[in-house]
């Protein structure tokens, strides 16, 4: 087989960093880029370039010898304001696709998001990839405009595939479900007896990082994927209560359903206990959110998305036992002292 050479953008991030290792295991030579200096844990044989894709730098050298592009660079509302989301998603992608040498790249995989569908306008359920999106939040709007940049490049001949994952969890994740795990870890540290959660259940949707990486490698090979977009969700749709019970169970706590949606310790108390945990050796990688269980609070009328298109390409999800997959994620956090 001819040497396959990958360019991974966003390689200093959660998903990109994991993808770099997976590609190495699949025999790709890898050039990685992020804005930060080279991460210390990047494998030695991975080339690294620190570059702002939205700046004015010539990006053509990034493509030297590259057959497959995995474009994961981007910014979300947890780490960027509106202007930065536009810059890091839309402008960065425009610059990157414009620099692609005609006819050289065999596959350009773009990491978008199901946030493009929006939460306000009711779409036909489960939401299929060919529906007209109505993004309602700043992040979803930026990701949708980014997809349009990619679509334009597809029409100009770039063999693209767009992936639209839901919330990604697993080892290395620092936000969303990770923050909820930290919330419960803090309450266990504080020796609280119960974990109060709002009595009204809210349906969730998740995908494990290893399944997302497997999808990413799969669409890089599957010819029928070219020119298409795929939703990526494990299809389990647990409620906020299901997740809270799994998390609480791993810390020997009981869930208490509370009528007051703000029940539970205050932000100030949680910050104080968090500080004490850091003093006892906990690393501060996971985001401590102001609201407890922030990730589980949002209702979304378009929560259920179709994965028929992805399954039709022969893909199978492995992480369909949520209890086990969340359990091994918690073990990983404990082993790495991201929680105590
Ligand atoms: N995590 C999820 O649950 C999730 C769900 C759906 C979709 N996605 C999408 O998946 C992609 C990766 O997500 P993630 O969670 O891994 O994100 P992340 O951890 O926040 O990492 C973002 C990456 O993008 C890079 N970046 C941002 N702006 C850049 C710029 N102007 N030029 C070059 N690089 C830039 C960052 O580089 P530096 O850190 O070096 O600045 C970092 O490597 C994103 O596009 C995101 O929208 C994520």
Short mmCIF file of C-alpha atoms and ligand atoms in Angstrom, two decimals:
data_model
loop_
_atom_site.label_atom_id
_atom_site.label_comp_id
_atom_site.label_asym_id
_atom_site.label_seq_id
_atom_site.Cartn_x
_atom_site.Cartn_y
_atom_site.Cartn_z
CA UNK A 1 0.00 0.00 0.00
CA UNK A 2 1.30 3.50 -0.84
CA UNK A 3 2.23 5.53 2.22
CA UNK A 4 -0.71 7.41 3.61
CA UNK A 5 0.09 10.73 5.11
CA UNK A 6 -2.31 12.58 7.39
CA UNK A 7 -2.59 16.21 8.39
CA UNK A 8 -4.47 16.63 11.71
CA UNK A 9 -5.58 20.14 12.67
CA UNK A 10 -6.64 20.78 16.26
CA UNK A 11 -4.09 18.19 17.38
CA UNK A 12 -3.51 19.95 20.71
CA UNK A 13 -7.21 19.45 21.54
CA UNK A 14 -9.13 16.56 23.09
CA UNK A 15 -10.26 14.73 19.95
CA UNK A 16 -7.32 15.72 17.73
CA UNK A 17 -4.73 14.54 20.26
CA UNK A 18 -6.39 11.12 20.46
CA UNK A 19 -6.77 10.91 16.69
CA UNK A 20 -3.03 11.46 16.17
CA UNK A 21 -2.28 8.28 18.15
CA UNK A 22 -4.99 6.27 16.34
CA UNK A 23 -3.67 7.30 12.91
CA UNK A 24 -0.15 6.28 13.91
CA UNK A 25 -1.49 2.85 14.89
CA UNK A 26 -3.18 2.56 11.47
CA UNK A 27 0.12 3.14 9.65
CA UNK A 28 -0.37 6.78 8.68
CA UNK A 29 2.55 9.14 8.83
CA UNK A 30 1.19 12.17 10.69
CA UNK A 31 1.72 15.91 10.57
CA UNK A 32 -0.13 17.57 13.43
CA UNK A 33 -0.91 21.20 14.05
CA UNK A 34 -2.36 23.43 16.75
CA UNK A 35 -1.66 26.97 17.83
CA UNK A 36 0.29 26.06 20.94
CA UNK A 37 3.93 24.94 20.94
CA UNK A 38 4.47 21.21 20.40
CA UNK A 39 2.76 19.20 23.17
CA UNK A 40 5.30 17.20 25.21
CA UNK A 41 3.31 13.95 24.87
CA UNK A 42 3.13 13.95 21.06
CA UNK A 43 4.81 10.79 19.67
CA UNK A 44 8.35 11.49 18.43
CA UNK A 45 7.64 10.44 14.84
CA UNK A 46 4.79 12.97 14.48
CA UNK A 47 5.75 16.22 12.75
CA UNK A 48 4.31 19.27 14.46
CA UNK A 49 3.58 22.80 13.24
CA UNK A 50 2.27 25.59 15.50
CA UNK A 51 0.06 27.71 13.28
CA UNK A 52 -2.99 29.97 13.56
CA UNK A 53 -5.13 28.72 10.66
CA UNK A 54 -7.17 31.92 10.76
CA UNK A 55 -4.08 34.15 10.51
CA UNK A 56 -2.39 35.20 7.29
CA UNK A 57 0.26 32.46 7.17
CA UNK A 58 0.85 30.46 3.99
CA UNK A 59 -0.80 27.10 4.76
CA UNK A 60 0.38 25.33 1.58
CA UNK A 61 3.44 23.76 3.33
CA UNK A 62 1.09 21.93 5.72
CA UNK A 63 -0.13 19.89 2.74
CA UNK A 64 3.34 18.71 1.69
CA UNK A 65 2.89 14.99 0.84
CA UNK A 66 -0.50 14.82 2.58
CA UNK A 67 -3.13 12.34 1.31
CA UNK A 68 -5.70 12.66 4.12
CA UNK A 69 -6.76 15.74 6.08
CA UNK A 70 -8.54 15.49 9.43
CA UNK A 71 -9.75 18.98 10.22
CA UNK A 72 -10.60 19.21 13.92
CA UNK A 73 -9.47 22.74 14.75
CA UNK A 74 -12.32 24.87 16.01
CA UNK A 75 -13.67 26.75 19.01
CA UNK A 76 -16.83 26.34 21.07
CA UNK A 77 -18.73 28.44 23.58
CA UNK A 78 -16.84 26.84 26.48
CA UNK A 79 -13.59 28.52 25.43
CA UNK A 80 -14.40 31.31 22.96
CA UNK A 81 -16.63 34.34 22.36
CA UNK A 82 -18.67 34.92 19.20
CA UNK A 83 -15.85 36.60 17.23
CA UNK A 84 -13.37 33.85 18.11
CA UNK A 85 -15.88 31.12 17.18
CA UNK A 86 -16.27 32.73 13.74
CA UNK A 87 -12.51 33.07 13.34
CA UNK A 88 -11.45 29.61 14.61
CA UNK A 89 -14.19 27.76 12.72
CA UNK A 90 -15.23 29.64 9.58
CA UNK A 91 -12.13 31.69 8.72
CA UNK A 92 -9.69 28.93 9.67
CA UNK A 93 -11.55 26.41 7.49
CA UNK A 94 -11.76 28.82 4.56
CA UNK A 95 -7.99 29.36 4.69
CA UNK A 96 -7.31 25.63 5.05
CA UNK A 97 -9.44 24.46 2.10
CA UNK A 98 -8.13 27.27 -0.12
CA UNK A 99 -4.56 26.09 0.49
CA UNK A 100 -5.33 22.47 -0.61
CA UNK A 101 -3.29 21.62 -3.73
CA UNK A 102 -5.76 20.59 -6.49
CA UNK A 103 -6.05 16.82 -6.97
CA UNK A 104 -3.65 15.82 -4.16
CA UNK A 105 -5.89 15.10 -1.16
CA UNK A 106 -7.74 11.76 -1.22
CA UNK A 107 -10.00 12.56 1.75
CA UNK A 108 -10.75 15.70 3.76
CA UNK A 109 -12.67 14.82 6.95
CA UNK A 110 -14.25 17.81 8.64
CA UNK A 111 -15.43 17.64 12.28
CA UNK A 112 -18.67 19.56 12.53
CA UNK A 113 -21.40 19.11 15.17
CA UNK A 114 -25.09 18.27 15.60
CA UNK A 115 -25.39 21.79 17.06
CA UNK A 116 -25.97 22.93 13.45
CA UNK A 117 -29.55 21.59 13.67
CA UNK A 118 -30.51 24.04 16.44
CA UNK A 119 -32.85 23.58 19.37
CA UNK A 120 -35.68 26.02 18.64
CA UNK A 121 -37.21 25.02 15.31
CA UNK A 122 -38.82 21.55 15.40
CA UNK A 123 -37.22 19.38 12.73
CA UNK A 124 -38.55 15.96 11.61
CA UNK A 125 -37.29 13.28 14.06
CA UNK A 126 -34.96 11.54 14.12
CA UNK A 127 -33.07 14.37 12.45
CA UNK A 128 -31.49 13.23 9.19
CA UNK A 129 -28.39 14.76 7.71
CA UNK A 130 -30.24 16.10 4.64
CA UNK A 131 -32.67 18.27 6.64
CA UNK A 132 -32.42 22.08 6.38
CA UNK A 133 -30.62 23.07 9.65
CA UNK A 134 -31.81 25.97 11.83
CA UNK A 135 -28.89 26.61 14.21
CA UNK A 136 -30.06 28.60 17.21
CA UNK A 137 -26.89 29.23 19.22
CA UNK A 138 -23.69 31.04 18.26
CA UNK A 139 -21.63 27.85 18.16
CA UNK A 140 -24.14 26.01 15.96
CA UNK A 141 -24.34 28.99 13.61
CA UNK A 142 -20.55 29.13 13.27
CA UNK A 143 -20.31 25.36 12.69
CA UNK A 144 -23.04 25.56 10.01
CA UNK A 145 -21.29 28.42 8.19
CA UNK A 146 -18.11 26.32 8.38
CA UNK A 147 -19.90 23.37 6.78
CA UNK A 148 -20.98 25.67 3.96
CA UNK A 149 -17.32 26.55 3.35
CA UNK A 150 -16.58 22.81 3.18
CA UNK A 151 -19.53 22.23 0.81
CA UNK A 152 -18.14 24.89 -1.51
CA UNK A 153 -14.77 23.10 -1.51
CA UNK A 154 -16.58 19.81 -2.26
CA UNK A 155 -18.19 21.37 -5.33
CA UNK A 156 -14.73 22.55 -6.39
CA UNK A 157 -13.50 18.92 -6.29
CA UNK A 158 -12.18 18.29 -2.75
CA UNK A 159 -13.29 14.78 -1.60
CA UNK A 160 -14.81 15.78 1.74
CA UNK A 161 -16.70 13.96 4.48
CA UNK A 162 -18.45 15.87 7.27
CA UNK A 163 -18.96 14.30 10.73
CA UNK A 164 -21.54 15.71 13.13
CA UNK A 165 -20.92 14.23 16.61
CA UNK A 166 -23.01 14.94 19.70
CA UNK A 167 -21.28 15.45 23.10
CA UNK A 168 -18.09 13.41 23.14
CA UNK A 169 -16.97 11.79 26.41
CA UNK A 170 -14.20 9.50 27.57
CA UNK A 171 -10.57 9.63 28.70
CA UNK A 172 -9.01 13.04 28.11
CA UNK A 173 -12.31 14.92 27.91
CA UNK A 174 -12.36 18.10 29.99
CA UNK A 175 -15.89 19.47 29.58
CA UNK A 176 -19.55 18.41 29.27
CA UNK A 177 -19.85 14.94 30.89
CA UNK A 178 -16.35 15.42 32.37
CA UNK A 179 -17.60 18.49 34.27
CA UNK A 180 -20.60 16.51 35.57
CA UNK A 181 -18.21 13.77 36.79
CA UNK A 182 -16.15 16.48 38.54
CA UNK A 183 -19.34 17.83 40.15
CA UNK A 184 -20.10 14.44 41.71
CA UNK A 185 -16.44 13.91 42.71
CA UNK A 186 -16.54 17.26 44.55
CA UNK A 187 -19.70 16.30 46.42
CA UNK A 188 -18.22 12.93 47.37
CA UNK A 189 -15.07 14.73 48.59
CA UNK A 190 -17.28 17.03 50.68
CA UNK A 191 -18.87 13.90 52.21
CA UNK A 192 -22.39 14.90 51.16
CA UNK A 193 -24.80 11.98 51.46
CA UNK A 194 -26.92 12.58 48.37
CA UNK A 195 -26.56 14.15 44.94
CA UNK A 196 -29.59 16.40 44.28
CA UNK A 197 -30.68 16.58 40.62
CA UNK A 198 -33.71 18.36 39.10
CA UNK A 199 -36.78 16.11 39.26
CA UNK A 200 -37.67 16.82 35.63
CA UNK A 201 -35.68 14.34 33.53
CA UNK A 202 -33.92 15.67 30.43
CA UNK A 203 -32.94 13.37 27.59
CA UNK A 204 -29.20 13.31 26.83
CA UNK A 205 -27.08 12.12 23.93
CA UNK A 206 -23.47 11.03 23.97
CA UNK A 207 -20.77 9.36 21.96
CA UNK A 208 -17.59 7.78 23.35
CA UNK A 209 -14.30 9.18 22.05
CA UNK A 210 -13.17 5.73 20.82
CA UNK A 211 -16.34 5.33 18.73
CA UNK A 212 -15.84 8.80 17.24
CA UNK A 213 -12.22 7.96 16.39
CA UNK A 214 -13.37 4.69 14.79
CA UNK A 215 -15.97 6.57 12.71
CA UNK A 216 -13.31 9.07 11.65
CA UNK A 217 -10.96 6.33 10.43
CA UNK A 218 -13.89 4.47 8.83
CA UNK A 219 -15.06 7.41 6.69
CA UNK A 220 -11.46 8.10 5.69
CA UNK A 221 -11.53 4.70 3.94
CA UNK A 222 -15.17 4.21 2.87
CA UNK A 223 -15.55 5.50 -0.70
CA UNK A 224 -19.33 5.84 -0.37
CA UNK A 225 -18.80 8.42 2.39
CA UNK A 226 -17.34 11.07 0.08
CA UNK A 227 -19.48 14.19 -0.32
CA UNK A 228 -21.72 13.21 2.61
CA UNK A 229 -22.39 14.30 6.19
CA UNK A 230 -22.95 11.82 9.06
CA UNK A 231 -24.49 12.24 12.51
CA UNK A 232 -22.46 10.46 15.19
CA UNK A 233 -24.32 9.38 18.37
CA UNK A 234 -24.33 6.07 20.25
CA UNK A 235 -28.16 5.91 19.98
CA UNK A 236 -28.77 5.23 23.70
CA UNK A 237 -30.40 8.54 24.78
CA UNK A 238 -30.17 8.17 28.59
CA UNK A 239 -32.09 10.63 30.79
CA UNK A 240 -30.31 13.07 33.10
CA UNK A 241 -31.48 10.79 35.95
CA UNK A 242 -29.88 7.72 34.34
CA UNK A 243 -26.57 9.54 34.01
CA UNK A 244 -26.74 11.02 37.50
CA UNK A 245 -27.39 7.54 38.96
CA UNK A 246 -24.42 6.06 37.07
CA UNK A 247 -22.14 8.87 38.26
CA UNK A 248 -23.39 8.84 41.86
CA UNK A 249 -23.07 5.04 42.02
CA UNK A 250 -19.36 5.27 41.18
CA UNK A 251 -18.87 7.53 44.22
CA UNK A 252 -21.13 5.50 46.57
CA UNK A 253 -23.71 8.28 46.65
CA UNK A 254 -27.48 8.28 46.15
CA UNK A 255 -29.35 10.53 43.72
CA UNK A 256 -32.06 12.70 45.26
CA UNK A 257 -34.69 14.11 42.89
CA UNK A 258 -35.25 17.76 43.84
CA UNK A 259 -38.16 20.02 42.87
CA UNK A 260 -35.86 23.04 43.11
CA UNK A 261 -33.71 23.04 39.94
CA UNK A 262 -31.00 24.93 41.87
CA UNK A 263 -30.86 22.41 44.75
CA UNK A 264 -27.38 21.34 45.84
CA UNK A 265 -24.27 23.15 47.01
CA UNK A 266 -23.60 26.70 45.82
CA UNK A 267 -20.92 27.69 43.31
CA UNK A 268 -18.86 29.19 46.16
CA UNK A 269 -18.99 25.95 48.19
CA UNK A 270 -18.04 23.89 45.13
CA UNK A 271 -15.14 26.24 44.37
CA UNK A 272 -13.90 25.92 47.95
CA UNK A 273 -14.00 22.10 47.94
CA UNK A 274 -12.44 22.10 44.48
CA UNK A 275 -9.56 24.20 45.86
CA UNK A 276 -9.08 21.73 48.72
CA UNK A 277 -8.98 18.84 46.23
CA UNK A 278 -6.31 20.68 44.21
CA UNK A 279 -4.30 21.16 47.43
CA UNK A 280 -4.52 17.39 47.93
CA UNK A 281 -3.02 16.74 44.50
CA UNK A 282 -5.95 16.89 42.04
CA UNK A 283 -5.01 18.29 38.62
CA UNK A 284 -7.16 21.11 37.28
CA UNK A 285 -7.74 19.81 33.76
CA UNK A 286 -11.54 19.35 33.98
CA UNK A 287 -13.62 22.55 33.66
CA UNK A 288 -15.46 23.44 36.86
CA UNK A 289 -18.70 24.99 35.59
CA UNK A 290 -20.57 27.69 37.49
CA UNK A 291 -23.83 25.71 37.30
CA UNK A 292 -23.86 22.15 38.68
CA UNK A 293 -24.53 19.57 35.97
CA UNK A 294 -24.62 22.36 33.37
CA UNK A 295 -24.31 19.83 30.56
CA UNK A 296 -27.46 17.93 31.62
CA UNK A 297 -29.74 20.96 31.90
CA UNK A 298 -30.44 21.78 28.27
CA UNK A 299 -33.56 20.39 26.64
CA UNK A 300 -33.36 19.96 22.90
CA UNK A 301 -36.46 19.29 20.82
CA UNK A 302 -34.16 17.92 18.10
CA UNK A 303 -32.23 15.64 20.46
CA UNK A 304 -32.73 12.43 18.48
CA UNK A 305 -30.70 12.23 15.30
CA UNK A 306 -30.65 9.51 12.67
CA UNK A 307 -27.56 7.35 12.24
CA UNK A 308 -29.04 5.26 9.41
CA UNK A 309 -26.66 6.83 6.89
CA UNK A 310 -23.61 5.93 8.98
CA UNK A 311 -24.80 2.38 9.75
CA UNK A 312 -25.46 1.85 6.03
CA UNK A 313 -21.72 2.31 5.41
CA UNK A 314 -21.07 -0.74 7.65
CA UNK A 315 -20.09 1.07 10.84
CA UNK A 316 -20.89 -0.43 14.28
CA UNK A 317 -20.71 1.39 17.62
CA UNK A 318 -18.76 -0.46 20.34
CA UNK A 319 -19.48 1.69 23.40
CA UNK A 320 -23.14 0.88 23.90
CA UNK A 321 -22.89 -0.11 27.58
CA UNK A 322 -23.04 3.32 29.16
CA UNK A 323 -22.53 2.10 32.72
CA UNK A 324 -19.27 0.36 31.71
CA UNK A 325 -18.00 3.13 29.44
CA UNK A 326 -18.65 5.90 31.96
CA UNK A 327 -17.17 3.67 34.68
CA UNK A 328 -13.91 3.18 32.77
CA UNK A 329 -13.80 6.92 32.06
CA UNK A 330 -14.07 7.66 35.81
CA UNK A 331 -11.31 5.13 36.48
CA UNK A 332 -9.12 6.93 33.91
CA UNK A 333 -9.76 10.29 35.61
CA UNK A 334 -8.88 8.82 39.02
CA UNK A 335 -5.71 7.17 37.67
CA UNK A 336 -4.61 10.50 36.17
CA UNK A 337 -5.55 12.46 39.34
CA UNK A 338 -8.06 14.58 37.34
CA UNK A 339 -10.44 13.71 40.20
CA UNK A 340 -9.64 12.25 43.61
N1 LIG B 1 -15.77 17.75 22.17
C1 LIG B 1 -17.01 17.56 21.75
O1 LIG B 1 -17.89 17.08 22.50
C2 LIG B 1 -17.39 17.91 20.34
C3 LIG B 1 -18.70 17.61 19.90
C4 LIG B 1 -19.06 17.91 18.58
C5 LIG B 1 -18.14 18.52 17.74
N2 LIG B 1 -16.87 18.81 18.17
C6 LIG B 1 -15.93 19.44 17.24
O2 LIG B 1 -14.76 18.65 17.19
C7 LIG B 1 -13.60 19.48 17.00
C8 LIG B 1 -12.57 19.15 18.08
O3 LIG B 1 -13.19 19.31 19.36
P1 LIG B 1 -12.34 19.21 20.71
O4 LIG B 1 -13.29 18.99 21.81
O5 LIG B 1 -11.18 18.31 20.51
O6 LIG B 1 -11.82 20.72 20.81
P2 LIG B 1 -10.69 21.36 21.74
O7 LIG B 1 -10.19 20.39 22.74
O8 LIG B 1 -11.24 22.67 22.22
O9 LIG B 1 -9.51 21.66 20.70
C9 LIG B 1 -9.62 22.64 19.71
C10 LIG B 1 -8.39 22.60 18.83
O10 LIG B 1 -8.52 23.60 17.81
C11 LIG B 1 -7.31 24.34 17.75
N3 LIG B 1 -7.58 25.68 17.23
C12 LIG B 1 -8.53 26.53 17.64
N4 LIG B 1 -8.46 27.66 16.91
C13 LIG B 1 -7.45 27.51 16.02
C14 LIG B 1 -6.86 28.32 15.03
N5 LIG B 1 -7.31 29.57 14.79
N6 LIG B 1 -5.81 27.84 14.32
C15 LIG B 1 -5.34 26.60 14.57
N7 LIG B 1 -5.85 25.77 15.49
C16 LIG B 1 -6.88 26.23 16.23
C17 LIG B 1 -6.80 24.36 19.19
O11 LIG B 1 -5.45 24.71 19.21
P3 LIG B 1 -4.72 25.30 20.54
O12 LIG B 1 -5.35 24.59 21.71
O13 LIG B 1 -3.28 24.94 20.36
O14 LIG B 1 -5.00 26.75 20.57
C18 LIG B 1 -7.09 22.91 19.58
O15 LIG B 1 -6.08 22.08 19.07
C19 LIG B 1 -14.09 20.93 17.05
O16 LIG B 1 -14.20 21.40 15.73
C20 LIG B 1 -15.47 20.84 17.69
O17 LIG B 1 -16.33 21.85 17.20
C21 LIG B 1 -16.49 18.52 19.46
#
